[in-house]
Coordinates of C-alpha atoms in Angstrom, one line a residue:
M1 CA 0.0 0.0 0.0
E2 CA 1.3 3.4 -0.9
D3 CA 2.0 5.9 1.9
L4 CA -1.3 7.9 2.1
D5 CA -2.1 10.8 4.4
F6 CA -5.1 9.8 6.6
D7 CA -5.0 12.8 9.0
Q8 CA -8.1 14.4 7.6
I9 CA -10.1 11.2 7.6
A10 CA -9.0 10.6 11.2
T11 CA -10.1 14.1 12.2
L12 CA -13.5 13.7 10.5
L13 CA -14.2 10.3 12.1
S14 CA -13.3 11.7 15.5
E15 CA -15.7 14.6 15.0
L16 CA -18.5 12.3 14.1
S17 CA -17.9 10.2 17.2
Q18 CA -18.3 13.1 19.6
P19 CA -21.3 13.0 22.1
S20 CA -24.6 14.5 20.9
L21 CA -28.2 13.6 20.3
L22 CA -28.8 11.4 17.3
P23 CA -31.3 11.6 14.4
K24 CA -34.4 9.6 15.2
L25 CA -34.3 6.8 12.7
E26 CA -36.1 3.5 12.4
G27 CA -34.4 0.6 14.1
G28 CA -33.0 2.6 17.0
R29 CA -29.5 2.7 15.7
K30 CA -26.8 3.1 18.3
G31 CA -24.5 6.1 18.6
P32 CA -20.7 5.9 18.5
R33 CA -18.4 5.9 21.4
S34 CA -16.2 9.0 21.2
F35 CA -12.6 8.5 20.1
D36 CA -9.6 10.6 19.2
G37 CA -8.3 10.7 15.6
S38 CA -4.8 9.8 16.8
D39 CA -6.1 6.5 18.1
I40 CA -7.2 5.3 14.6
D41 CA -5.0 2.6 13.0
F42 CA -4.9 2.7 9.2
T43 CA -2.4 -0.2 8.9
S44 CA -5.0 -2.8 9.8
S45 CA -8.8 -3.1 9.5
A46 CA -9.2 -1.1 12.6
W47 CA -10.1 2.1 10.6
L48 CA -13.1 0.2 9.1
A49 CA -14.5 -0.5 12.6
R50 CA -14.3 3.2 13.3
V51 CA -16.2 4.0 10.2
L52 CA -18.9 1.6 11.0
E53 CA -19.1 3.0 14.5
V54 CA -20.1 6.4 13.1
A55 CA -22.3 4.8 10.4
I56 CA -25.5 6.5 11.7
W57 CA -24.1 9.9 10.7
L58 CA -23.2 8.6 7.2
N59 CA -26.9 8.0 6.3
L60 CA -26.2 4.5 4.8
D61 CA -28.9 2.2 3.5
S62 CA -26.9 -0.8 4.7
T63 CA -26.6 -2.0 8.3
F64 CA -23.6 -4.0 9.4
D65 CA -23.2 -7.0 11.5
D66 CA -20.4 -7.4 14.0
Q67 CA -19.9 -10.9 12.8
E68 CA -19.4 -9.8 9.2
S69 CA -15.9 -10.1 7.8
P70 CA -13.9 -6.8 7.3
K71 CA -13.7 -7.6 3.5
A72 CA -17.5 -8.2 3.1
A73 CA -18.2 -5.0 5.2
A74 CA -15.8 -2.9 3.1
L75 CA -17.4 -4.2 -0.1
R76 CA -20.9 -3.3 1.0
L77 CA -19.7 0.0 2.4
F78 CA -17.9 1.2 -0.8
D79 CA -20.6 -0.3 -3.1
E80 CA -22.9 2.3 -1.5
L81 CA -20.4 5.2 -1.5
S82 CA -19.1 4.6 -5.0
P83 CA -21.2 2.1 -6.9
G84 CA -19.2 0.0 -9.3
K85 CA -15.9 1.1 -7.8
A86 CA -16.0 -0.8 -4.5
E87 CA -13.2 -3.2 -5.3
A88 CA -10.8 -0.4 -6.3
S89 CA -11.4 1.4 -3.0
F90 CA -9.5 -1.0 -0.8
E91 CA -7.1 -3.9 -0.9
V92 CA -6.5 -6.9 1.3
S93 CA -3.0 -7.5 2.7
D94 CA -2.2 -10.2 5.3
G95 CA -5.9 -10.4 6.1
H96 CA -6.2 -6.6 6.7
V97 CA -8.5 -4.3 4.7
L98 CA -6.4 -1.2 3.7
L99 CA -7.6 1.9 1.9
T100 CA -6.5 2.7 -1.6
E101 CA -6.0 6.3 -2.8
M102 CA -9.5 6.1 -4.5
G103 CA -11.0 4.7 -1.4
A104 CA -9.5 7.3 0.8
Q105 CA -10.8 10.1 -1.4
T106 CA -14.3 8.6 -1.6
L107 CA -14.5 8.1 2.2
E108 CA -13.2 11.6 3.0
E109 CA -15.8 13.1 0.7
R110 CA -18.6 11.2 2.5
L111 CA -17.2 12.0 6.0
S112 CA -16.8 15.6 5.2
R113 CA -20.5 15.9 4.1
A114 CA -21.5 13.9 7.2
V115 CA -19.7 16.3 9.5
S116 CA -21.4 19.3 7.8
N117 CA -24.8 17.7 8.1
R118 CA -24.2 16.6 11.6
S119 CA -23.2 20.2 12.6
A120 CA -26.4 21.5 11.0
F121 CA -28.4 18.9 12.9
V122 CA -26.8 19.8 16.3
Q123 CA -27.3 23.5 15.6
M124 CA -31.0 23.0 15.0
L125 CA -31.3 21.3 18.3
E126 CA -29.5 24.1 20.0
D127 CA -32.0 26.4 18.3
E128 CA -34.7 24.4 20.1
L129 CA -36.0 22.5 17.1
S130 CA -37.4 19.1 18.1
V131 CA -35.4 15.9 17.3
P132 CA -38.0 14.7 14.8
A133 CA -38.0 18.0 13.0
A134 CA -34.2 18.2 13.0
T135 CA -34.1 14.6 11.7
E136 CA -36.4 15.5 8.8
A137 CA -34.2 18.4 7.8
W138 CA -31.1 16.2 8.2
I139 CA -32.5 13.6 5.9
D140 CA -33.5 16.4 3.4
A141 CA -29.9 17.6 3.4
W142 CA -28.7 14.1 2.5
N143 CA -31.3 13.9 -0.2
E144 CA -29.7 16.8 -2.0
A145 CA -27.2 15.6 -4.6
P146 CA -23.7 16.6 -3.8
A147 CA -22.5 19.7 -5.6
T148 CA -20.1 19.2 -8.4
E149 CA -17.7 21.6 -10.1
P150 CA -18.3 22.3 -13.8
L151 CA -15.7 20.7 -16.1
S152 CA -14.5 24.1 -17.5
I153 CA -14.9 27.5 -16.0
N154 CA -13.6 30.9 -17.1
A155 CA -13.5 33.0 -14.0
T156 CA -11.9 36.2 -12.9
V157 CA -11.5 38.0 -9.6
D158 CA -12.2 41.8 -9.4
K159 CA -13.1 44.4 -6.9
W160 CA -15.9 46.9 -7.4
R161 CA -16.9 50.0 -5.5
I162 CA -20.6 50.2 -4.3
Y163 CA -21.3 52.8 -7.0
D164 CA -20.2 50.3 -9.6
L165 CA -22.8 47.8 -8.4
A166 CA -25.5 50.4 -8.0
G167 CA -24.8 51.9 -11.4
R168 CA -24.9 48.6 -13.2
A169 CA -28.2 47.8 -11.4
Q170 CA -29.8 51.0 -12.4
Q171 CA -28.6 50.6 -16.0
G172 CA -30.2 47.1 -16.2
Q173 CA -26.8 45.3 -16.3
L174 CA -27.5 43.3 -13.2
E175 CA -30.1 40.6 -13.2
L176 CA -31.1 40.7 -9.5
N177 CA -33.6 37.8 -9.6
P178 CA -32.2 34.8 -11.7
T179 CA -34.5 31.8 -11.6
Y180 CA -32.2 29.7 -9.4
Q181 CA -32.1 32.4 -6.6
R182 CA -34.4 32.5 -3.6
D183 CA -36.4 35.6 -3.1
F184 CA -35.3 38.4 -0.9
V185 CA -35.6 37.1 2.6
W186 CA -33.6 39.4 4.8
S187 CA -35.4 41.3 7.5
N188 CA -34.7 45.0 8.1
A189 CA -32.5 44.0 11.1
D190 CA -30.4 41.8 8.8
S191 CA -30.1 44.6 6.3
Q192 CA -29.2 47.2 9.0
M193 CA -26.4 44.9 10.2
L194 CA -24.9 44.8 6.8
I195 CA -25.1 48.6 6.3
E196 CA -23.5 49.1 9.7
S197 CA -20.6 46.9 8.6
I198 CA -20.1 49.1 5.5
L199 CA -20.4 52.4 7.5
R200 CA -17.7 51.0 9.8
G201 CA -15.4 50.1 6.9
I202 CA -15.6 46.3 7.5
P203 CA -14.9 44.2 4.4
L204 CA -17.8 42.2 2.9
P205 CA -17.6 38.7 1.4
S206 CA -17.4 38.3 -2.3
I207 CA -20.4 38.8 -4.6
I208 CA -20.4 36.1 -7.3
L209 CA -21.6 37.0 -10.8
A210 CA -22.1 35.2 -14.0
R211 CA -21.7 37.0 -17.3
V212 CA -24.6 36.4 -19.7
S213 CA -23.2 35.6 -23.2
S214 CA -21.1 38.4 -24.7
S215 CA -23.2 41.2 -23.3
Q216 CA -22.5 43.5 -20.4
R217 CA -25.3 41.9 -18.4
F218 CA -24.5 39.9 -15.2
Q219 CA -26.6 37.5 -13.1
I220 CA -26.1 37.2 -9.4
V221 CA -25.0 33.7 -8.4
D222 CA -24.3 34.5 -4.7
G223 CA -24.7 37.8 -2.8
K224 CA -28.3 38.7 -3.7
Q225 CA -29.4 39.3 -0.1
R226 CA -26.4 41.6 0.5
L227 CA -26.7 43.5 -2.8
T228 CA -30.4 43.9 -2.4
A229 CA -30.0 45.4 1.1
I230 CA -27.4 47.9 -0.2
L231 CA -29.5 49.0 -3.1
R232 CA -32.6 49.3 -0.9
F233 CA -30.7 51.4 1.6
M234 CA -29.5 53.8 -1.1
G235 CA -32.9 54.0 -2.7
A236 CA -31.2 52.6 -5.8
H237 CA -33.0 49.2 -6.2
P238 CA -34.5 49.3 -9.7
E239 CA -37.7 47.6 -8.7
G240 CA -38.0 49.8 -5.7
R241 CA -37.7 53.0 -7.8
E242 CA -40.2 51.7 -10.3
N243 CA -42.7 51.0 -7.4
A244 CA -42.0 54.5 -6.0
K245 CA -42.7 56.2 -9.4
G246 CA -46.3 55.0 -9.1
M247 CA -46.8 56.7 -5.7
K248 CA -47.7 60.2 -4.6
E249 CA -45.0 63.0 -4.6
Y250 CA -42.2 61.0 -6.2
Q251 CA -40.0 64.1 -6.0
L252 CA -39.7 63.4 -2.3
F253 CA -38.2 59.9 -2.7
D254 CA -34.5 61.0 -2.9
T255 CA -34.7 64.0 -0.7
N256 CA -37.1 63.2 2.1
F257 CA -38.0 59.6 2.2
S258 CA -39.6 59.8 5.6
Q259 CA -42.1 62.4 4.4
F260 CA -42.6 60.3 1.2
A261 CA -43.5 57.3 3.3
R262 CA -46.0 59.2 5.4
R263 CA -47.6 60.8 2.3
N264 CA -48.2 57.3 0.9
N265 CA -49.1 55.6 4.2
L266 CA -46.4 53.0 3.8
R267 CA -46.1 50.4 6.4
A268 CA -42.9 48.5 7.3
T269 CA -44.1 45.5 5.3
D270 CA -44.8 47.7 2.3
I271 CA -41.3 49.2 2.5
R272 CA -39.7 45.8 2.5
E273 CA -41.8 44.1 0.0
K274 CA -41.5 47.0 -2.5
Y275 CA -37.7 47.2 -2.1
L276 CA -37.9 50.7 -0.6
P277 CA -35.3 52.4 1.7
F278 CA -34.9 51.5 5.4
K279 CA -33.4 53.4 8.3
T280 CA -30.0 52.7 9.9
K281 CA -30.1 51.0 13.3
K282 CA -30.1 53.2 16.4
Y283 CA -27.0 53.4 18.7
T284 CA -27.2 54.0 22.4
D285 CA -23.5 54.4 23.2
D286 CA -22.6 58.1 23.1
N287 CA -19.1 57.3 22.2
D288 CA -20.0 55.2 19.1
P289 CA -18.9 57.2 16.0
L290 CA -22.1 56.0 14.2
K291 CA -24.5 57.4 16.8
P292 CA -25.1 60.6 14.8
L293 CA -26.1 58.3 11.8
G294 CA -28.4 56.1 13.8
G295 CA -32.2 55.7 13.1
R296 CA -32.0 57.7 9.9
Y297 CA -32.5 57.3 6.1
Y298 CA -29.7 57.4 3.6
C299 CA -30.9 60.8 2.3
E300 CA -30.6 62.2 5.8
I301 CA -27.0 61.1 6.4
K302 CA -25.4 61.6 3.0
D303 CA -23.3 64.5 4.2
K304 CA -22.2 62.9 7.4
Q305 CA -18.6 61.8 7.9
V306 CA -17.5 58.2 8.3
R307 CA -13.9 56.8 8.6
I308 CA -13.0 54.4 5.9
A309 CA -9.5 53.0 5.3
G310 CA -8.0 55.5 7.6
E311 CA -9.7 58.5 5.9
S312 CA -12.7 60.6 6.7
I313 CA -15.2 60.7 3.9
T314 CA -18.9 61.4 3.5
V315 CA -21.5 58.7 3.4
A316 CA -22.3 59.8 -0.2
D317 CA -18.6 59.4 -1.1
L318 CA -18.8 55.9 0.3
F319 CA -21.9 54.8 -1.6
E320 CA -22.0 56.9 -4.7
R321 CA -18.4 57.9 -5.7
A322 CA -14.9 56.6 -6.0
C323 CA -13.4 55.7 -2.6
D324 CA -11.1 53.1 -1.1
Y325 CA -13.9 50.8 0.0
F326 CA -14.2 47.9 -2.4
I327 CA -16.4 44.7 -2.5
P328 CA -14.7 41.6 -3.9
V329 CA -16.4 40.3 -7.1
L330 CA -15.9 36.9 -8.7
I331 CA -17.1 36.8 -12.3
Y332 CA -17.8 33.6 -14.2
R333 CA -17.8 34.4 -18.0
D334 CA -19.5 32.6 -20.8
T335 CA -21.0 30.1 -18.3
Q336 CA -23.9 27.9 -19.4
V337 CA -27.1 27.9 -17.3
R338 CA -26.6 24.4 -16.1
D339 CA -23.1 25.3 -14.8
I340 CA -24.5 28.4 -13.2
H341 CA -26.8 26.1 -11.1
K342 CA -23.7 24.0 -10.3
V343 CA -21.8 27.0 -9.2
F344 CA -24.6 28.3 -7.1
R345 CA -25.0 24.9 -5.3
L346 CA -21.3 24.5 -4.9
Y347 CA -21.0 27.8 -3.0
N348 CA -24.0 27.0 -0.9
Q349 CA -23.0 23.4 0.0
Q350 CA -19.2 23.4 -0.1
G351 CA -17.2 23.3 3.1
M352 CA -18.1 23.3 6.8
K353 CA -19.4 26.5 8.4
L354 CA -17.4 27.8 11.3
N355 CA -19.0 26.9 14.6
A356 CA -19.4 29.2 17.5
E357 CA -16.2 28.0 19.1
E358 CA -14.1 28.6 16.0
I359 CA -15.6 32.1 15.5
R360 CA -15.0 32.9 19.2
N361 CA -11.5 31.8 19.1
A362 CA -10.8 34.2 16.2
V363 CA -12.6 37.2 17.7
F364 CA -11.1 36.9 21.2
N365 CA -7.8 35.4 20.4
H366 CA -6.1 38.6 21.5
L367 CA -7.1 37.8 25.1
M368 CA -4.7 35.6 27.0
I369 CA -7.6 33.7 28.6
S370 CA -8.5 32.4 25.2
R371 CA -5.0 31.1 24.6
L372 CA -5.0 29.7 28.2
M373 CA -8.1 27.6 27.5
L374 CA -6.7 26.3 24.2
F375 CA -3.5 25.4 26.0
V376 CA -4.9 23.8 29.1
G377 CA -7.6 22.0 27.3
G378 CA -5.2 20.7 24.7
D379 CA -7.0 22.0 21.6
R380 CA -3.7 23.8 20.9
P381 CA -1.1 22.1 23.2
E382 CA 2.0 23.6 21.7
P383 CA 4.0 25.9 24.1
E384 CA 4.0 28.7 21.7
I385 CA 0.3 29.2 22.3
A386 CA 0.8 30.4 25.9
P387 CA 4.5 31.1 26.5
E388 CA 3.5 33.1 29.6
L389 CA 2.1 30.0 31.3
V390 CA 5.1 27.8 30.2
K391 CA 7.5 30.4 31.7
A392 CA 5.5 30.2 35.0
G393 CA 6.1 26.5 35.1
I394 CA 2.5 25.4 34.2
D395 CA 2.3 22.0 32.5
P396 CA -1.2 20.9 31.4
T397 CA -0.2 17.5 30.0
E398 CA -2.2 15.7 32.7
A399 CA -5.2 17.9 32.0
H400 CA -5.1 16.8 28.3
E401 CA -5.2 13.2 29.3
N402 CA -8.0 13.8 31.8
I403 CA -10.2 15.6 29.2
K404 CA -9.4 12.9 26.7
A405 CA -10.6 10.3 29.3
L406 CA -14.0 12.1 29.3
G407 CA -14.3 11.4 25.6
F408 CA -13.6 14.8 24.2
G409 CA -11.3 15.0 21.2
I410 CA -9.5 18.0 19.8
T411 CA -11.9 18.7 16.9
R412 CA -13.4 22.2 16.5
F413 CA -12.3 23.5 19.9
K414 CA -14.8 21.3 21.9
R415 CA -12.5 21.1 24.9
T416 CA -12.0 24.9 25.0
K417 CA -15.8 25.4 24.9
V418 CA -16.3 23.1 27.9
L419 CA -13.6 24.9 30.0
L420 CA -14.8 28.4 29.0
W421 CA -18.4 27.3 29.7
T422 CA -17.4 26.1 33.2
V423 CA -15.5 29.2 34.1
A424 CA -18.1 31.6 32.7
T425 CA -20.9 29.9 34.6
L426 CA -18.9 30.1 37.8
I427 CA -17.8 33.7 37.5
L428 CA -20.4 35.7 35.5
K429 CA -23.9 36.2 36.8
P430 CA -26.5 36.2 33.9
A431 CA -28.4 39.5 33.5
Q432 CA -31.6 39.9 35.6
G433 CA -35.0 40.7 34.2
P434 CA -37.5 43.3 35.6
D435 CA -38.7 40.7 38.1
K436 CA -35.1 40.3 39.3
A437 CA -35.1 36.6 38.0
Y438 CA -31.9 35.6 36.4
R439 CA -32.1 35.1 32.6
T440 CA -30.8 31.9 31.1
P441 CA -28.9 32.9 27.9
S442 CA -27.6 30.4 25.4
T443 CA -24.2 28.8 26.1
A444 CA -22.6 30.7 23.2
S445 CA -24.0 34.0 24.2
H446 CA -23.0 33.6 27.9
I447 CA -19.4 32.6 27.0
D448 CA -19.2 35.5 24.5
E449 CA -20.5 37.9 27.2
F450 CA -17.9 36.6 29.6
L451 CA -15.1 37.3 27.1
R452 CA -16.5 40.7 26.2
S453 CA -16.6 41.6 29.9
I454 CA -12.9 40.7 30.2
D455 CA -12.1 42.7 27.1
S456 CA -13.8 45.7 28.7
D457 CA -13.6 46.9 32.3
R458 CA -16.2 44.6 33.9
L459 CA -13.9 41.6 34.5
A460 CA -10.6 43.3 33.8
Q461 CA -9.0 41.2 36.5
F462 CA -8.9 38.3 34.0
R463 CA -6.4 40.2 32.0
S464 CA -4.0 40.0 34.9
K465 CA -1.1 37.5 34.4
T466 CA -1.3 36.4 38.1
T467 CA -5.1 35.8 37.9
L468 CA -4.7 33.7 34.7
E469 CA -1.8 31.7 36.2
N470 CA -4.1 30.9 39.2
L471 CA -7.0 30.0 36.8
A472 CA -4.7 27.6 34.8
R473 CA -3.5 25.9 38.0
D474 CA -7.0 25.6 39.4
L475 CA -8.4 24.2 36.2
I476 CA -5.7 21.6 35.9
A477 CA -6.2 20.6 39.6
A478 CA -10.0 20.5 39.1
L479 CA -9.7 18.2 36.1
D480 CA -7.3 16.0 38.0
L481 CA -9.7 15.8 41.0
H482 CA -12.5 15.0 38.7
Q483 CA -10.6 12.1 37.2
Q484 CA -9.2 10.8 40.5
T485 CA -12.7 10.6 41.8
S486 CA -14.2 9.1 38.7
D487 CA -16.3 6.6 40.7
A488 CA -18.3 9.5 42.2
W489 CA -20.0 10.1 38.8
H490 CA -22.8 7.6 38.2
P491 CA -23.1 6.4 34.6
K492 CA -26.7 7.7 34.6
F493 CA -25.4 11.2 35.3
R494 CA -23.0 11.4 32.3
R495 CA -25.6 11.5 29.6
K496 CA -29.1 12.8 28.9
G497 CA -32.1 10.5 28.9
K498 CA -33.5 8.3 31.5
S499 CA -32.5 5.0 29.8
E500 CA -28.9 6.1 29.2
M501 CA -26.1 4.2 31.0
A502 CA -22.7 5.3 29.7
S503 CA -19.0 5.6 30.5
R504 CA -18.6 8.6 28.1
W505 CA -19.7 12.1 28.9
E506 CA -21.8 14.8 27.3
E507 CA -21.0 18.4 27.8
L508 CA -23.8 19.4 30.3
P509 CA -22.8 17.0 33.2
V510 CA -19.1 17.7 32.5
V511 CA -19.6 21.4 33.1
A512 CA -21.6 20.7 36.2
S513 CA -19.2 18.3 37.8
V514 CA -16.0 20.1 36.8
L515 CA -17.5 23.3 38.2
A516 CA -18.1 21.6 41.5
C517 CA -14.5 20.3 41.5
L518 CA -13.2 23.8 40.6
V519 CA -15.0 25.3 43.6
L520 CA -13.5 22.5 45.8
V521 CA -10.0 23.3 44.5
I522 CA -10.5 27.1 45.1
T523 CA -11.8 26.4 48.7
G524 CA -9.1 23.9 49.4
E525 CA -11.6 21.2 50.2
N526 CA -10.6 18.6 47.6
Q527 CA -10.5 15.9 50.3
K528 CA -14.2 16.2 50.9
L529 CA -14.9 14.7 47.5
E530 CA -12.3 12.0 47.9
D531 CA -13.9 11.0 51.2
G532 CA -17.5 11.4 49.8
I533 CA -17.3 9.4 46.6
D534 CA -20.2 7.1 47.7
A535 CA -22.5 9.9 48.7
V536 CA -21.9 11.8 45.4
R537 CA -22.4 8.6 43.4
D538 CA -25.7 8.1 45.1
L539 CA -26.7 11.7 44.4
T540 CA -25.6 11.6 40.7
S541 CA -27.5 8.4 40.2
K542 CA -30.7 10.5 40.6
M543 CA -29.4 13.4 38.4
V544 CA -30.4 12.4 34.8
G545 CA -29.8 15.3 32.4
P546 CA -32.8 17.0 30.8
Q547 CA -33.8 15.8 27.3
S548 CA -35.0 19.3 26.5
T549 CA -32.5 21.5 24.8
Q550 CA -34.0 24.7 26.2
N551 CA -31.5 27.1 27.7
K552 CA -33.4 27.4 31.0
T553 CA -33.5 23.6 31.6
Q554 CA -29.8 23.3 30.8
W555 CA -28.9 26.1 33.2
A556 CA -31.2 24.6 35.9
H557 CA -29.4 21.2 35.5
I558 CA -25.9 22.7 35.8
A559 CA -26.9 24.9 38.7
N560 CA -28.7 22.1 40.6
A561 CA -26.1 19.4 40.0
S562 CA -23.0 21.6 40.9
T563 CA -24.5 23.2 44.1
S564 CA -26.1 19.9 45.2
I565 CA -22.8 18.1 44.9
L566 CA -21.2 20.8 47.1
E567 CA -24.0 20.7 49.6
T568 CA -23.8 16.9 49.8
L569 CA -20.1 17.1 50.6
G570 CA -20.9 19.6 53.4
V571 CA -19.5 22.6 51.7
N572 CA -20.9 25.9 53.0
I573 CA -22.2 27.6 49.8
A574 CA -21.9 31.1 51.2
D575 CA -18.3 30.4 52.2
A576 CA -17.6 28.9 48.7
N577 CA -19.1 32.0 47.1
A578 CA -16.8 34.3 49.2
A579 CA -13.8 32.2 48.4
V580 CA -14.4 32.3 44.6
R581 CA -14.9 36.1 44.9
D582 CA -11.7 36.5 46.9
R583 CA -9.7 34.6 44.4
Y584 CA -11.3 36.0 41.1
G585 CA -13.0 39.1 42.0
D586 CA -16.5 37.8 41.1
S587 CA -18.7 34.8 41.7
A588 CA -22.0 33.6 40.3
I589 CA -22.6 30.8 42.9
E590 CA -25.4 32.7 44.6
A591 CA -27.1 33.2 41.2
L592 CA -26.8 29.4 40.6
L593 CA -28.8 28.8 43.8
E594 CA -31.7 30.8 42.4
I595 CA -31.4 29.4 38.9
R596 CA -31.6 25.8 40.2
K597 CA -35.2 26.5 41.3
I598 CA -36.2 26.5 37.6
P599 CA -38.3 23.4 36.9
M600 CA -36.6 20.9 34.6
I601 CA -38.8 19.4 31.9

């Protein structure tokens, strides 16, 4: 067998093995046990066993028997993945089934698509869609034929100013509604966010166009929603202007749209459906440079100044004249209609969207705490990630092994998410409503708010080198305590669902139990858990996680489990709250006592 690179296949397999709810399929297929990509052996048939473990995510028609020979299983697997090419996808050597180059490519393509569809399924559950509804959408995604690249494409990359796009639209050179495009679906809020990005000088993604024959006319392949929002805001959408011409006092359209709207009794839905202008969003921060532009129509702010590419220019200069703000444009020339459809589908299906953890890592990477979590969790274990911690003598090697033992691999920053979730829950109280009850934000939004608070002045103590060294040491010690007392965590506690009994963990109980261990480390009461293993095991045997994905029930479970564990061990909660506050300047333990009163359904 030639020396092939299987790293990507191993990474994809590991991602598919991570804990999550499963699609609701007939036959009650079992989910995989989580494993790390580095543990997969491609020099024997072991890789095939890993593929079959994650088979539920591959949406295969075949089912596989444990008694089936590796060769027979490989033949049926690849006959489904690449009909007629199964025998060229693997070879048998000394009784082992080994991947060929063709088989590796076929398998990687299927796994990549499976990871993308799984990510969408999990996101739907986080958005509180039911499992049956998410399953139906997941199946629909598989039923779409995979996108293929046309055999021959003539494409160029260019950059256009906004007035280039607006001018072509008004001259009829841009076909804004080709048949393969969905209708304009953006809300005014979506459109306002885009305009805000432009007014702040933030670069936009590429707009993809297809040149029609040898004319100067272009079709929009990707970017319709963005371009429509821009043209609407400027009052330059061709259909919008035509609609306005049939209304009263058209002369007001470009000079006083607010009055034009009143004269024609236009409602918000009329304005959106007829492609008419919308206001910018309002800004409450007096220091925001966009505050003077907030809540106003384009015609009202044309002469206002904005700062683009380091220079102050007017809004009219930005939208209507030559300036240094460009939008990337990818142009496909002389492309047949069938290939336009292929290109459109390719750009909407290809690749894996960044998840919340990947986006967060990019946005807050300048904060040392972000790099600390990557380093301690093992998502990025190289010393160069956190040289400050290495210099302080902090070695997280044992922490990496302890997190791995919980079943969390290093794909897509899952370990970093769990650690950040734990610390954010311990330190940052959620906002309170008018009734003084604590809100229960989504995991992503609470972690983001925690990091934003560090970036500002609210939790500035977490920018201190000493504080972060303490946090790294405490997290490492908490993970070690968690693993040393592994018998304290009943199998029923480790996963959701009343019938589940498992050795591997899901995120929710990990956060709850590691949070409790972190408090014990901070208070210096580690020994209480080591002495109270039986009591905690009895307690956690009754703490089955909620099947509901609602934010409030997840908060309630974490709050109830973590504080109940501490109470069972005889820890004084008020003293623990004070200890956390003394060490880190803030504590949310008292808030957790209130949140745990939320009924779990």
